[in-house]
mmCIF file of C-alpha atoms in Angstrom:
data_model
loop_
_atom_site.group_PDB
_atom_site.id
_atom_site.type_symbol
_atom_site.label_atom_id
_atom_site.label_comp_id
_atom_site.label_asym_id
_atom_site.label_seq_id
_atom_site.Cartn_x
_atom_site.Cartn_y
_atom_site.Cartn_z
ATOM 1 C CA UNK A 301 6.703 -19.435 -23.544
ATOM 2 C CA UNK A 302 7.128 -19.299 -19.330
ATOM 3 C CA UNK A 303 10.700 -19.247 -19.623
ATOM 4 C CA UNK A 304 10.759 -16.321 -21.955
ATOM 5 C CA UNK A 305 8.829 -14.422 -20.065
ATOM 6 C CA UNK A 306 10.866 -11.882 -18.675
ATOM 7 C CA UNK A 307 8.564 -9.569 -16.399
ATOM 8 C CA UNK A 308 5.270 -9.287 -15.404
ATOM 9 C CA UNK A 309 3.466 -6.005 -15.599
ATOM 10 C CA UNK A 310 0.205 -6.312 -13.033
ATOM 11 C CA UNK A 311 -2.559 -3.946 -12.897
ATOM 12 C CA UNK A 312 -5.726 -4.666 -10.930
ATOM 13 C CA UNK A 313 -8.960 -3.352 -11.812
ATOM 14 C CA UNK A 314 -12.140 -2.122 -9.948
ATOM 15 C CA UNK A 315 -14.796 0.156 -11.956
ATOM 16 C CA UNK A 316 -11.581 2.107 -13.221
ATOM 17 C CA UNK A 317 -13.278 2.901 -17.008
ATOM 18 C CA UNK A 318 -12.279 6.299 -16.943
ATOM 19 C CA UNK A 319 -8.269 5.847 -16.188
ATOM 20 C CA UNK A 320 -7.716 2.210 -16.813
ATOM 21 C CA UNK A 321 -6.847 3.101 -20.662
ATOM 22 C CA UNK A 322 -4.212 5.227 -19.956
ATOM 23 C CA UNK A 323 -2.534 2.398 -17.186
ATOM 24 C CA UNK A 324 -2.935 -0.019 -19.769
ATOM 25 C CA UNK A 325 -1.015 2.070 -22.766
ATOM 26 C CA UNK A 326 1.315 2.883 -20.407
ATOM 27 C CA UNK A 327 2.199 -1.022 -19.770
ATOM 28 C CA UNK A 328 2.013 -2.054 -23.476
ATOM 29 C CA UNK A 329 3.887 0.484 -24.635
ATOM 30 C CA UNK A 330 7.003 -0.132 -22.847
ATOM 31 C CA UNK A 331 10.642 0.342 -25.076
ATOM 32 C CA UNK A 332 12.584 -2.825 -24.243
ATOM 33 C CA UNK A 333 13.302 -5.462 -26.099
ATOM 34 C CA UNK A 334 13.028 -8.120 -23.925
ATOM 35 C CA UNK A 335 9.684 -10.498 -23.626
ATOM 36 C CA UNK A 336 7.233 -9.385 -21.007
ATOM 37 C CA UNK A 337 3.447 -9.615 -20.207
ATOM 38 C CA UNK A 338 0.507 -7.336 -19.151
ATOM 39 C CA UNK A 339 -2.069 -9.174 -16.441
ATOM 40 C CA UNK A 340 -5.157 -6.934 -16.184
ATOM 41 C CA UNK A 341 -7.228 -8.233 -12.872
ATOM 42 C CA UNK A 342 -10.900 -7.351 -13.412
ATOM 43 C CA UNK A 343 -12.011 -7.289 -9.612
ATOM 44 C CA UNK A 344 -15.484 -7.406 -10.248
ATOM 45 C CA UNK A 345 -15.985 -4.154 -11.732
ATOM 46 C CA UNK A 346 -19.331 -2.842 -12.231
ATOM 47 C CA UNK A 347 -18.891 -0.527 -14.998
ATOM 48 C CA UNK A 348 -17.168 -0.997 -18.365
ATOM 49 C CA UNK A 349 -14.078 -2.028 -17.033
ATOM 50 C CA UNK A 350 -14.606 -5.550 -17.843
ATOM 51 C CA UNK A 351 -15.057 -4.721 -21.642
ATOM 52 C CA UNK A 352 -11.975 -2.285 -21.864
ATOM 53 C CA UNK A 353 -9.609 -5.129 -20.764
ATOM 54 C CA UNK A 354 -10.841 -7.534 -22.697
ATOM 55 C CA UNK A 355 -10.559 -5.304 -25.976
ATOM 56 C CA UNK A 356 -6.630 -5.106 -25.322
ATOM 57 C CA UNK A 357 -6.070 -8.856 -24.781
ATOM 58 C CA UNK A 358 -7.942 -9.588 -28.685
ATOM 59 C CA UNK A 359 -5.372 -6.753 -29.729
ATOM 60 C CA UNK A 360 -1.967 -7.687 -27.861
ATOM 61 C CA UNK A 361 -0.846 -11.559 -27.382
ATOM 62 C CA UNK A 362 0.934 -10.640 -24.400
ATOM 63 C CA UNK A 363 -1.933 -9.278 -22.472
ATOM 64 C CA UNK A 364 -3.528 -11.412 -20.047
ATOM 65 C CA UNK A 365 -7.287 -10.759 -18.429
ATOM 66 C CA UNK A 366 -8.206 -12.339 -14.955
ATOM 67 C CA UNK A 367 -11.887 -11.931 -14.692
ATOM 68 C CA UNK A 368 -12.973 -12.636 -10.602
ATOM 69 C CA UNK A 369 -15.915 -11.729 -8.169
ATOM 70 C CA UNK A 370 -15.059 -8.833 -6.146
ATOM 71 C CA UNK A 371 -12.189 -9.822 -3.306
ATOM 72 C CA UNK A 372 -10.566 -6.135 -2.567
ATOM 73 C CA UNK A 373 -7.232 -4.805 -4.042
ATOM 74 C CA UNK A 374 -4.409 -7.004 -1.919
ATOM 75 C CA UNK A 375 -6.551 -10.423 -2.693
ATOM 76 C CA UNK A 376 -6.390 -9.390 -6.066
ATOM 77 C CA UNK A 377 -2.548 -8.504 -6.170
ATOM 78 C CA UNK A 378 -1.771 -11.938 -4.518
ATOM 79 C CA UNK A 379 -4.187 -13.477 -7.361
ATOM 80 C CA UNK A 380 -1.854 -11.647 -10.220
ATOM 81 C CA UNK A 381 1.524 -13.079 -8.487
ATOM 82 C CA UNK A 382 0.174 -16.876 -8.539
ATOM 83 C CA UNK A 383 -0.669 -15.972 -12.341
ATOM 84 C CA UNK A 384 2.526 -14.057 -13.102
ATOM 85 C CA UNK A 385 4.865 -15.915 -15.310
ATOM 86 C CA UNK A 386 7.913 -13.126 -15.346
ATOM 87 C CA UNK A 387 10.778 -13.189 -13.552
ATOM 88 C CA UNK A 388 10.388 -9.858 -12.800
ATOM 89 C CA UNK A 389 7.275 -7.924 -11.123
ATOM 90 C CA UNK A 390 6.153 -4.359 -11.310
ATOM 91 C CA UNK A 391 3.086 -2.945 -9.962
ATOM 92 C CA UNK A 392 0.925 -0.293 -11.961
ATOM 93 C CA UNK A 393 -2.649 1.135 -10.095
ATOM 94 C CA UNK A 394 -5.515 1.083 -12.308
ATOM 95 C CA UNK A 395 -5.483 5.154 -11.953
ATOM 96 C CA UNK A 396 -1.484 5.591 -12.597
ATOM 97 C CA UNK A 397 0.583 4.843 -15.120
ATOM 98 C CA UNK A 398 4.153 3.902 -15.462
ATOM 99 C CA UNK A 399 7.160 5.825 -18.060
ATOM 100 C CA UNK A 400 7.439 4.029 -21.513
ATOM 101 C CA UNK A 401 11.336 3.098 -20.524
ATOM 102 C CA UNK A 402 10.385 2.183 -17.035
ATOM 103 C CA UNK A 403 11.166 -2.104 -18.027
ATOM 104 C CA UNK A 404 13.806 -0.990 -20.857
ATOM 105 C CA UNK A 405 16.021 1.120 -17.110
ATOM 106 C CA UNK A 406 15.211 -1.155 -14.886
ATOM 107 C CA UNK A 407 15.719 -4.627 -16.197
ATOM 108 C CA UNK A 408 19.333 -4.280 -17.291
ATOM 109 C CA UNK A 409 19.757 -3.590 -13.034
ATOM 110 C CA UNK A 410 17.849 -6.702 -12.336
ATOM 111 C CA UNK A 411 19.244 -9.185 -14.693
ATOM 112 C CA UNK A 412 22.805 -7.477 -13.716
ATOM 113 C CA UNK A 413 22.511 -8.934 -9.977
ATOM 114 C CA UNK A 414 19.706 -6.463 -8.238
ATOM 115 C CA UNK A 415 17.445 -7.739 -6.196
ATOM 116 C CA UNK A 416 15.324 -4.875 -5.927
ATOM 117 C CA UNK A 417 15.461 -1.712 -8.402
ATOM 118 C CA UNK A 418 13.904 1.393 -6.827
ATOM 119 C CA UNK A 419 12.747 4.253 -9.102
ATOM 120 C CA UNK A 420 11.233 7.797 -9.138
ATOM 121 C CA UNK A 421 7.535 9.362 -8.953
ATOM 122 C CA UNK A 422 6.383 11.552 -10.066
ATOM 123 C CA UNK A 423 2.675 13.198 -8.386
ATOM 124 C CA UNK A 424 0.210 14.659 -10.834
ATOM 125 C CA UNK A 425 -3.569 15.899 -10.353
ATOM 126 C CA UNK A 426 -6.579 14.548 -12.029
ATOM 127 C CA UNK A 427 -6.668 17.745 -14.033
ATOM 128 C CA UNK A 428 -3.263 18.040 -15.730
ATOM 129 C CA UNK A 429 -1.610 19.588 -13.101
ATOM 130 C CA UNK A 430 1.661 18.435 -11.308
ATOM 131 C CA UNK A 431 2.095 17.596 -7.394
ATOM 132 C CA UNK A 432 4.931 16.242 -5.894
ATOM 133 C CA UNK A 433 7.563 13.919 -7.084
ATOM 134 C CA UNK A 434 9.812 11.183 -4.783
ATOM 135 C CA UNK A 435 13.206 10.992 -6.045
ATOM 136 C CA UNK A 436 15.073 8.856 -3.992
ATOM 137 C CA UNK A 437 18.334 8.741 -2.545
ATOM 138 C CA UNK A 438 21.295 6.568 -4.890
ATOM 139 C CA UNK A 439 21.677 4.701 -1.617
ATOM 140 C CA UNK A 440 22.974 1.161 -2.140
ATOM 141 C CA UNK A 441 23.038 -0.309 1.482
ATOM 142 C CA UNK A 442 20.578 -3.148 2.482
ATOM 143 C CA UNK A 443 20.144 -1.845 5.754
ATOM 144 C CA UNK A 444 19.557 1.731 4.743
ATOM 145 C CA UNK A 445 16.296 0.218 2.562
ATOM 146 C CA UNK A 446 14.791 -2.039 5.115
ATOM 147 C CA UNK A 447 15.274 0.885 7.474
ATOM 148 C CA UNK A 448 13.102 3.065 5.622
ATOM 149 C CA UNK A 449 10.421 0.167 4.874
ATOM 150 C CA UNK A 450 10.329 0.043 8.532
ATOM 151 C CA UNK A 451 9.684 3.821 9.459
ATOM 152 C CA UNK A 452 7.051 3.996 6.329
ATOM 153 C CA UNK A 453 9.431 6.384 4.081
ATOM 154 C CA UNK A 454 8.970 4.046 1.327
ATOM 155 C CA UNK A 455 5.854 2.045 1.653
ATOM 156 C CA UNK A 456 4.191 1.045 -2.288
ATOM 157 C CA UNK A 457 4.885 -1.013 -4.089
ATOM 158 C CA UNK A 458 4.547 0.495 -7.676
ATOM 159 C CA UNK A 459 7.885 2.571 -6.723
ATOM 160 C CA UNK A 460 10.377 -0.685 -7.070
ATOM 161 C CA UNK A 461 10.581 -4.071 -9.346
ATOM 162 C CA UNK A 462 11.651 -7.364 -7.937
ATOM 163 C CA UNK A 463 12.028 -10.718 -8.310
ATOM 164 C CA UNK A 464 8.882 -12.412 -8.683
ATOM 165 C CA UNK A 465 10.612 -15.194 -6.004
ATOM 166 C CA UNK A 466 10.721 -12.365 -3.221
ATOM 167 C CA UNK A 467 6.279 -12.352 -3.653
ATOM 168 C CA UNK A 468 5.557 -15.721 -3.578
ATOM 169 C CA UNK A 469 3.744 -17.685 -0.546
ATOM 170 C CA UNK A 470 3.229 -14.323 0.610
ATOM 171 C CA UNK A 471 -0.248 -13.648 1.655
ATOM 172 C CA UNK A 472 -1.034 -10.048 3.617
ATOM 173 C CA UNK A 473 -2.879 -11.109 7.325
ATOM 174 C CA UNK A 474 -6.400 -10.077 7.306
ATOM 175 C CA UNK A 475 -5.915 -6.574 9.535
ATOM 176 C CA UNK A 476 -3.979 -5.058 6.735
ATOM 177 C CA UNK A 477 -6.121 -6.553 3.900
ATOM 178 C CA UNK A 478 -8.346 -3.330 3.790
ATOM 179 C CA UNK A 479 -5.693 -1.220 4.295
ATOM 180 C CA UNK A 480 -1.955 -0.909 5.322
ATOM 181 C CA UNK A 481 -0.955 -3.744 2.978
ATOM 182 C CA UNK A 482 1.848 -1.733 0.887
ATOM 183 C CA UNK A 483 3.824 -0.992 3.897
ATOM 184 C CA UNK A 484 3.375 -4.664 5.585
ATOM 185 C CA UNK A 485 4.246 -6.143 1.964
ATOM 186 C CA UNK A 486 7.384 -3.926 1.366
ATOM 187 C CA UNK A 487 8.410 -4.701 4.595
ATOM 188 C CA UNK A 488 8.134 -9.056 4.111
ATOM 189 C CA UNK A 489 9.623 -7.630 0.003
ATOM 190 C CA UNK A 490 13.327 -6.164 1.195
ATOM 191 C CA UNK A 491 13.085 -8.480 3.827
ATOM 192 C CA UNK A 492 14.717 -10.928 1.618
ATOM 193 C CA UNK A 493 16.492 -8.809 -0.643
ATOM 194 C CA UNK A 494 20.372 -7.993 -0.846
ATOM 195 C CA UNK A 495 20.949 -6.084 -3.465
ATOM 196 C CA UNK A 496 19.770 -2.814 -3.975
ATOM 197 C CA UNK A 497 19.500 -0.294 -6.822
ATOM 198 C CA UNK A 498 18.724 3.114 -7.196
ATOM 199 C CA UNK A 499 17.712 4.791 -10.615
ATOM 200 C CA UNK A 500 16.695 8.584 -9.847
ATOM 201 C CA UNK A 501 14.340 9.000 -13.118
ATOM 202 C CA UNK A 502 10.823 9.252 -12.602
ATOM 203 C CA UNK A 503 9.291 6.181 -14.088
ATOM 204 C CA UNK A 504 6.056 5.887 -12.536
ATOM 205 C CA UNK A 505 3.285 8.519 -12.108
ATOM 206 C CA UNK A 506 0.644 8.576 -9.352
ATOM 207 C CA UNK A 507 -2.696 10.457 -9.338
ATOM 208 C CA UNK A 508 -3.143 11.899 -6.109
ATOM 209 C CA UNK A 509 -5.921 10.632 -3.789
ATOM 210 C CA UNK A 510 -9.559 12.060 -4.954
ATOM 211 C CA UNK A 511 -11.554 12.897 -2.062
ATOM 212 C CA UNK A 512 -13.318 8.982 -2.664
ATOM 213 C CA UNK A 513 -9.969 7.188 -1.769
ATOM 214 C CA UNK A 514 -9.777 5.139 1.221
ATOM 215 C CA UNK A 515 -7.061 7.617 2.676
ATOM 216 C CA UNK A 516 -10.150 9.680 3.119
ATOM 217 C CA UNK A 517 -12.309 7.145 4.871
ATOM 218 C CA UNK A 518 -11.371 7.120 8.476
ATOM 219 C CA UNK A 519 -13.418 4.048 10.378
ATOM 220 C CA UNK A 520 -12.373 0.698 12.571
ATOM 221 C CA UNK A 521 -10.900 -1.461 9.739
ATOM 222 C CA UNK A 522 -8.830 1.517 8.144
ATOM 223 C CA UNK A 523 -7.348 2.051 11.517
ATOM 224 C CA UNK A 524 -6.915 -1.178 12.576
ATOM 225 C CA UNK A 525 -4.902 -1.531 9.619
ATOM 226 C CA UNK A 526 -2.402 1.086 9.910
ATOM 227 C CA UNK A 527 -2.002 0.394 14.188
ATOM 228 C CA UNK A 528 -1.296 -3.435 12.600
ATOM 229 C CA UNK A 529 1.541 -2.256 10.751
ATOM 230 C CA UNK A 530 3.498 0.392 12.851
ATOM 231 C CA UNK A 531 2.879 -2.673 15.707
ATOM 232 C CA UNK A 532 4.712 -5.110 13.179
ATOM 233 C CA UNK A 533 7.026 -2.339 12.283
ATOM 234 C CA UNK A 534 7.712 -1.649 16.179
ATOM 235 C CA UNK A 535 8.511 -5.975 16.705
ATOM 236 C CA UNK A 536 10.685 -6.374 13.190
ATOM 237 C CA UNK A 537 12.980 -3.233 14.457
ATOM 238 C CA UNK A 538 13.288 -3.943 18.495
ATOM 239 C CA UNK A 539 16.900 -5.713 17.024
ATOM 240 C CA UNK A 540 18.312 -4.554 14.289
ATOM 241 C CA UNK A 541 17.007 -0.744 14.623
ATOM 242 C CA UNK A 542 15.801 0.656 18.240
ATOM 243 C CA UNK A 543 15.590 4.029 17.457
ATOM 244 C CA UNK A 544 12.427 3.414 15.379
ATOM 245 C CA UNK A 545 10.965 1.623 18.372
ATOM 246 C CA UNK A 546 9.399 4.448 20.559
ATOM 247 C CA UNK A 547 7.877 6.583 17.011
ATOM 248 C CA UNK A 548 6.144 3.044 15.994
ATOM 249 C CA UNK A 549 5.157 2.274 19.280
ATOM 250 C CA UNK A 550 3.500 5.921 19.720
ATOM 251 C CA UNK A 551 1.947 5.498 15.940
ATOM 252 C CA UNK A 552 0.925 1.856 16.643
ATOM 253 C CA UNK A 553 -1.373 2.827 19.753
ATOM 254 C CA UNK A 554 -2.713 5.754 18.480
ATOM 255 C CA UNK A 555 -4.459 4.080 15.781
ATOM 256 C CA UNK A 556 -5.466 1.205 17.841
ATOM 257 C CA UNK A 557 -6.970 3.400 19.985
ATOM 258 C CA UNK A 558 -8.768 5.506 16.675
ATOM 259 C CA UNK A 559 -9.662 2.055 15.882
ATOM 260 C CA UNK A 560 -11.540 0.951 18.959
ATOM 261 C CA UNK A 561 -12.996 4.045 19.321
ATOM 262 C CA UNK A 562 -14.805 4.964 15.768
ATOM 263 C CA UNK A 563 -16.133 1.323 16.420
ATOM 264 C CA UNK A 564 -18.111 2.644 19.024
ATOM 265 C CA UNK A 565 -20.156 4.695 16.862
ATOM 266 C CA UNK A 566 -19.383 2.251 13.377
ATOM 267 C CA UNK A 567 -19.172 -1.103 14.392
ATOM 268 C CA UNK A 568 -17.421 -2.480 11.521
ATOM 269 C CA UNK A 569 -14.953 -4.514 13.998
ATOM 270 C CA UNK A 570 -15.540 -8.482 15.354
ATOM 271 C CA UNK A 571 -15.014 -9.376 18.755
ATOM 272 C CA UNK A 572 -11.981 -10.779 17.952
ATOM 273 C CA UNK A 573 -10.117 -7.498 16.612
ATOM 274 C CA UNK A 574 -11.520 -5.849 19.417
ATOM 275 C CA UNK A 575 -9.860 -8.292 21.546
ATOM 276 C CA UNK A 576 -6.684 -7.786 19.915
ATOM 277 C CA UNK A 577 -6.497 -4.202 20.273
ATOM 278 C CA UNK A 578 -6.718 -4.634 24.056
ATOM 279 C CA UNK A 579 -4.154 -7.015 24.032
ATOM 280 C CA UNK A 580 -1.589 -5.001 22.141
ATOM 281 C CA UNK A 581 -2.605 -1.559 24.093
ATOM 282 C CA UNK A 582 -1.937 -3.680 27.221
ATOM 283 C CA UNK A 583 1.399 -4.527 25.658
ATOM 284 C CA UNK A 584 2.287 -1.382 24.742
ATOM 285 C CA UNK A 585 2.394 -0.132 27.812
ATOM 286 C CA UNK A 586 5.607 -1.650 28.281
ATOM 287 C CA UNK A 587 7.184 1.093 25.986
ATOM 288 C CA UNK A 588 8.079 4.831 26.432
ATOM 289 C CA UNK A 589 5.499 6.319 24.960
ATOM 290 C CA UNK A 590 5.689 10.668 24.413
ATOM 291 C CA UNK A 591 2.076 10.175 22.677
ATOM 292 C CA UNK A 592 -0.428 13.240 22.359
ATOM 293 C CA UNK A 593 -3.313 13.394 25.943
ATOM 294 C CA UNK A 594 -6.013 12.578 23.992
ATOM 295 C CA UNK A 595 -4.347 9.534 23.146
ATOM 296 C CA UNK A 596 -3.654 8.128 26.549
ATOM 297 C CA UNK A 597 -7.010 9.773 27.823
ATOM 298 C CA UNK A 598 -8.710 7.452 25.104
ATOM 299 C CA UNK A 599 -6.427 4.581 25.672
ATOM 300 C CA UNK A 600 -7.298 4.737 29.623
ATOM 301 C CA UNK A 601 -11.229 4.696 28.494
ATOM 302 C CA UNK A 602 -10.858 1.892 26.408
ATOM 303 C CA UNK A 603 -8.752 -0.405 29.024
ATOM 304 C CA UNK A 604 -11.166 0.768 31.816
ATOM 305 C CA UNK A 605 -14.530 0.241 29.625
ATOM 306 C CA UNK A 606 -15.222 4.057 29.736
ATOM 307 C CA UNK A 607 -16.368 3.899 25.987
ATOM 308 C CA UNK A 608 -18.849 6.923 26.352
ATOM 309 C CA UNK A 609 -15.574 9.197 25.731
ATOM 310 C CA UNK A 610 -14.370 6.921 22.353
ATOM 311 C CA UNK A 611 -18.309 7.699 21.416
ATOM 312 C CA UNK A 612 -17.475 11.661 21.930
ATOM 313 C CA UNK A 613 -14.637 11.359 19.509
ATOM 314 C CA UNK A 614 -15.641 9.341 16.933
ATOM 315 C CA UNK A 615 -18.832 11.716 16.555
ATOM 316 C CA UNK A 616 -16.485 14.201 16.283
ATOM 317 C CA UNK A 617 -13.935 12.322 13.720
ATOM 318 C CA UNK A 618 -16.658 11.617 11.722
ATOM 319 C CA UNK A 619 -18.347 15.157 11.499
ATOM 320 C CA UNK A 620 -14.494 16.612 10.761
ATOM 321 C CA UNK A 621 -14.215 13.901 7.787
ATOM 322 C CA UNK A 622 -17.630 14.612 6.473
ATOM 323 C CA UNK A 623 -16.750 18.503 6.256
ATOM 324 C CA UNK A 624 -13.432 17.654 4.594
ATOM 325 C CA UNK A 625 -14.587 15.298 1.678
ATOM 326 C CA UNK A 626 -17.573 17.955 1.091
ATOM 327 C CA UNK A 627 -14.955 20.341 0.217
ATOM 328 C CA UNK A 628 -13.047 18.079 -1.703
ATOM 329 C CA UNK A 629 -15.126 17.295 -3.767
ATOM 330 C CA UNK A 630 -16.191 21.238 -4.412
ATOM 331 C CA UNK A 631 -12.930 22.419 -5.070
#
């Protein structure tokens, strides 16, 4: 049965009752003919998640349900890859869904010699209503990919398939685990990949962030994070691409700096990433960096243990972000 598996359809779950329905028709659903399976990840859902995935599984043979204590949405993806048995891997959020033909277009590409197929999406609002869509360019070069994993263009993962191969023995470090772990991920993904292949049909569709998303939760850990990434994104293009090295070094201490200073007033760093964000604003310093005052005025407090003005602005952070979810959630 391993062998004839021919992709793997993942979707992690985490008190998701009131969308995971839809994600899951969307993956069972799919027009091609060749063999594939659905793994549903119960993260330790609260609500009645649990139940919901376990009623597909009795009613399709080729959906799978990982039940697990809570462990955070890139534990969990790395749990559905070392369960995966398709050649093949596609990502689907618990809140999304993907287009019926989205295996039926994009496996013929992959079995034909692509390492990586890369696909439309389309944006739409909890209400019905459209947002955005990504269509992206029918760009075939290798280099013209990795480039744009590298300056964060194209950073999740539910907008591509790969091989299964590419994921494996890859595990996200711990600064990105909260946060940040698309971009590092797609990064490590086309990495290793060759072939590229365009299809400019939208085959996936993402709900846009509700005002309870961790893109609206701005402490330490979120921001340690994202300065993690654009600091790996500023070593992995020093080489092969310079001209992204000053924008990732300016985005790389700006939210080490965010990071070190909401900890002031959260504390939700250790000692250790604290000590790690010195190090690599020390570093940094080696680079040309164009980066806004407050930024160097904050970096300059940090290295010279003048923390009363990172107290000032996280206060202030925190009182913006407050005001901006309240409204949120009104509208």
């Amino acid at each position: 049965m391993d062998d004839q598996v021919k992709a793997s359809i993942i979707i992690p779950v985490y008190n998701a009752q009131n969308t995971i329905r839809r994600a899951i028709d969307s993956a069972v659903n799919q027009t091609t003919d060749e063999p594939y399976e659905v793994i549903l990840i119960n993260d330790g859902s609260k609500d009645g998640s649990a139940a919901i995935l376990d009623a597909y599984a009795s009613r399709y043979a080729y959906v799978r349900v990982i039940h697990q204590a809570n462990q955070g949405i890139t534990r969990t993806r790395e749990n559905g890859i070392r369960a995966a048995r398709g050649e093949y891997v596609f990502w689907v959020d618990a809140d999304d869904y993907a287009d019926k033909h989205l295996l039926a277009k994009t496996l013929p590409l992959l079995e034909s010699g692509a390492d990586v197929v890369i696909y439309g999406t389309q944006y739409f609002c909890e209400n019905g209503g459209r947002a955005d869509n990504r269509i992206r360019k029918n760009i075939s070069d290798a280099a013209y990919w990795k480039q744009q994993a590298l300056n964060a263009n194209l950073s999740t993962i539910w907008t591509y398939g790969t091989r299964r191969a590419f994921w494996e023995g890859e595990t996200a470090p711990s600064e990105v685990a909260r946060s940040a772990a698309d971009g590092y991920m797609t990064i490590r993904i086309f990495d290793k990949a060759r072939v590229f292949r365009v299809l400019p049909d939208i085959l996936y569709y993402h709900l846009v962030d509700s005002p309870f998303s961790i893109r609206h939760t701005f402490n330490g850990k979120r921001y340690l994070g994202n300065a993690f990434l654009w600091y790996y994104r500023l070593k992995c293009s020093e080489t092969a691409y310079p001209e992204n090295v000053e924008p990732c070094a300016a985005r790389a201490m700006s939210g080490y700096i965010k990071a070190y200073a909401m900890d002031t007033v959260i504390h939700d760093l250790t000692e250790e990433d604290r000590k790690n964000i010195i190090k690599a604003l020390r570093d940094l310093k080696r680079y040309s960096i164009s980066g806004r005052i407050r930024d160097k005025l904050l970096g300059w407090a940090i290295l010279h243990n003048q923390l009363w003005l990172c107290r000032i602005y996280a206060r202030h952070k925190n009182s913006k972000t407050q005001q901006m979810n309240q409204k949120m959630q009104k509208d």
